[in-house]
């Protein structure tokens, strides 16, 4: 299909930033009700949440939900995944949580992997494959630690125990699926026992599946362009020209609408379902008039601005280039960077205030000590958290810390001891102590 020219809608950077927090249910943060149904409201808006097992401050998808849902509890999502099965784990933007109702639209990844594994690993290790399937068929769900390990084989990035590797391969091929997790350990069962037969039998054309997956990326971030790093587009198309053709079809269908953002090269695309939010952003920014200073955050959603700690793989943070160009925020997740080469820290999160990224925070949960530690805080050039121009910021930061501590079942927040944070620490301690929720604050 040839591309069709659309007249792009022109918006300012202020409108684009305001639109994004509205699209991402962050105007204000934690505004959704404290109930499991709110998890599905986030999925309904964003389509999928990327899974990462690291739990330094909470798993990635838990952090995404904690920023949007009041009183969020990780058990809500675990139940939706492994008890109710209205969500399941599959590969969208890397390993992700996706509504189970959309399973047919992700089938091509299973089919592709099954064909590849049948030509390699399933053939080379046929006896063990048959043994694993027989054990699960006869004995029920199984993890890699339930069977005596076998010799390691080359597997993706490193040599891996054959049992673990082949269970992963069977899951990639859609023959097995994750029945539950015990910590980070995957427990597998036959896919046919976990999902309705009618759902598994549906097989939309592969092109339609790829269109759905590409649409999900635009839906997730809300303002993606036509290019960007490979993780933004992984699995959507085999080649860049094919992806461009699919994107053109989404435009023709009216699923995505081109916008031209002030100061950014090329078109960005807004999901058609979010156009009312773009209208709302324009109206809010116009009503607020010219900002009083460079770091004015306004009133997103017509409410006092709040603070949220964004997950490292939050859909709002998917496009690092967009963060840099729209917010002036240079973010790199440094967990895989050698310690000596880190600029910030191991598990540092962007700190959102209203519709601006004003700094970074490195929180850590110590469940044994029932403490939420703040290893450090960094502020963007020109932003002073104690400036009177940002009246309300310290209260909003304290509220975000209280929410994170509640999520972690922590009874205290340990703030940095460094001299540069002394005044802020004192202000935060007084607010946390006055919260009346039994939460103390101390130095680590």
CSV table of C-alpha atoms in Angstrom, one decimal, residues 91 109-110 112-118 120-122 125 129 132-133 153 155-156 161-177 186 188:
chain,number,residue,atom,x,y,z
A,91,UNK,CA,6.7,-11.0,23.4
A,109,UNK,CA,5.5,-14.9,17.1
A,110,UNK,CA,4.7,-18.4,18.5
A,112,UNK,CA,7.7,-18.3,13.9
A,113,UNK,CA,9.6,-19.5,16.9
A,114,UNK,CA,8.1,-23.0,16.6
A,115,UNK,CA,9.2,-23.3,13.1
A,116,UNK,CA,12.7,-22.2,14.0
A,117,UNK,CA,13.0,-24.5,17.0
A,118,UNK,CA,11.7,-27.5,15.2
A,120,UNK,CA,17.2,-26.8,15.5
A,121,UNK,CA,16.8,-27.3,19.2
A,122,UNK,CA,13.7,-29.6,19.2
A,125,UNK,CA,17.3,-32.6,21.7
A,129,UNK,CA,11.8,-32.5,24.6
A,132,UNK,CA,9.6,-32.7,29.4
A,133,UNK,CA,6.3,-32.7,27.6
A,153,UNK,CA,24.2,-25.9,25.8
A,155,UNK,CA,21.7,-20.6,24.4
A,156,UNK,CA,21.3,-17.0,23.4
A,161,UNK,CA,21.2,-25.9,31.4
A,162,UNK,CA,19.4,-28.0,28.7
A,163,UNK,CA,16.2,-28.3,30.8
A,164,UNK,CA,15.9,-24.6,31.3
A,165,UNK,CA,16.7,-23.8,27.7
A,166,UNK,CA,14.3,-26.3,26.2
A,167,UNK,CA,11.4,-25.2,28.5
A,168,UNK,CA,12.0,-21.7,27.4
A,169,UNK,CA,12.1,-22.8,23.7
A,170,UNK,CA,8.8,-24.7,24.2
A,171,UNK,CA,7.2,-21.6,25.7
A,172,UNK,CA,8.6,-19.4,22.8
A,173,UNK,CA,6.9,-21.8,20.4
A,174,UNK,CA,3.6,-21.6,22.2
A,175,UNK,CA,3.6,-25.3,23.2
A,176,UNK,CA,4.1,-24.3,26.9
A,177,UNK,CA,3.1,-21.2,28.7
A,186,UNK,CA,8.9,-19.8,35.7
A,188,UNK,CA,5.3,-24.0,32.9
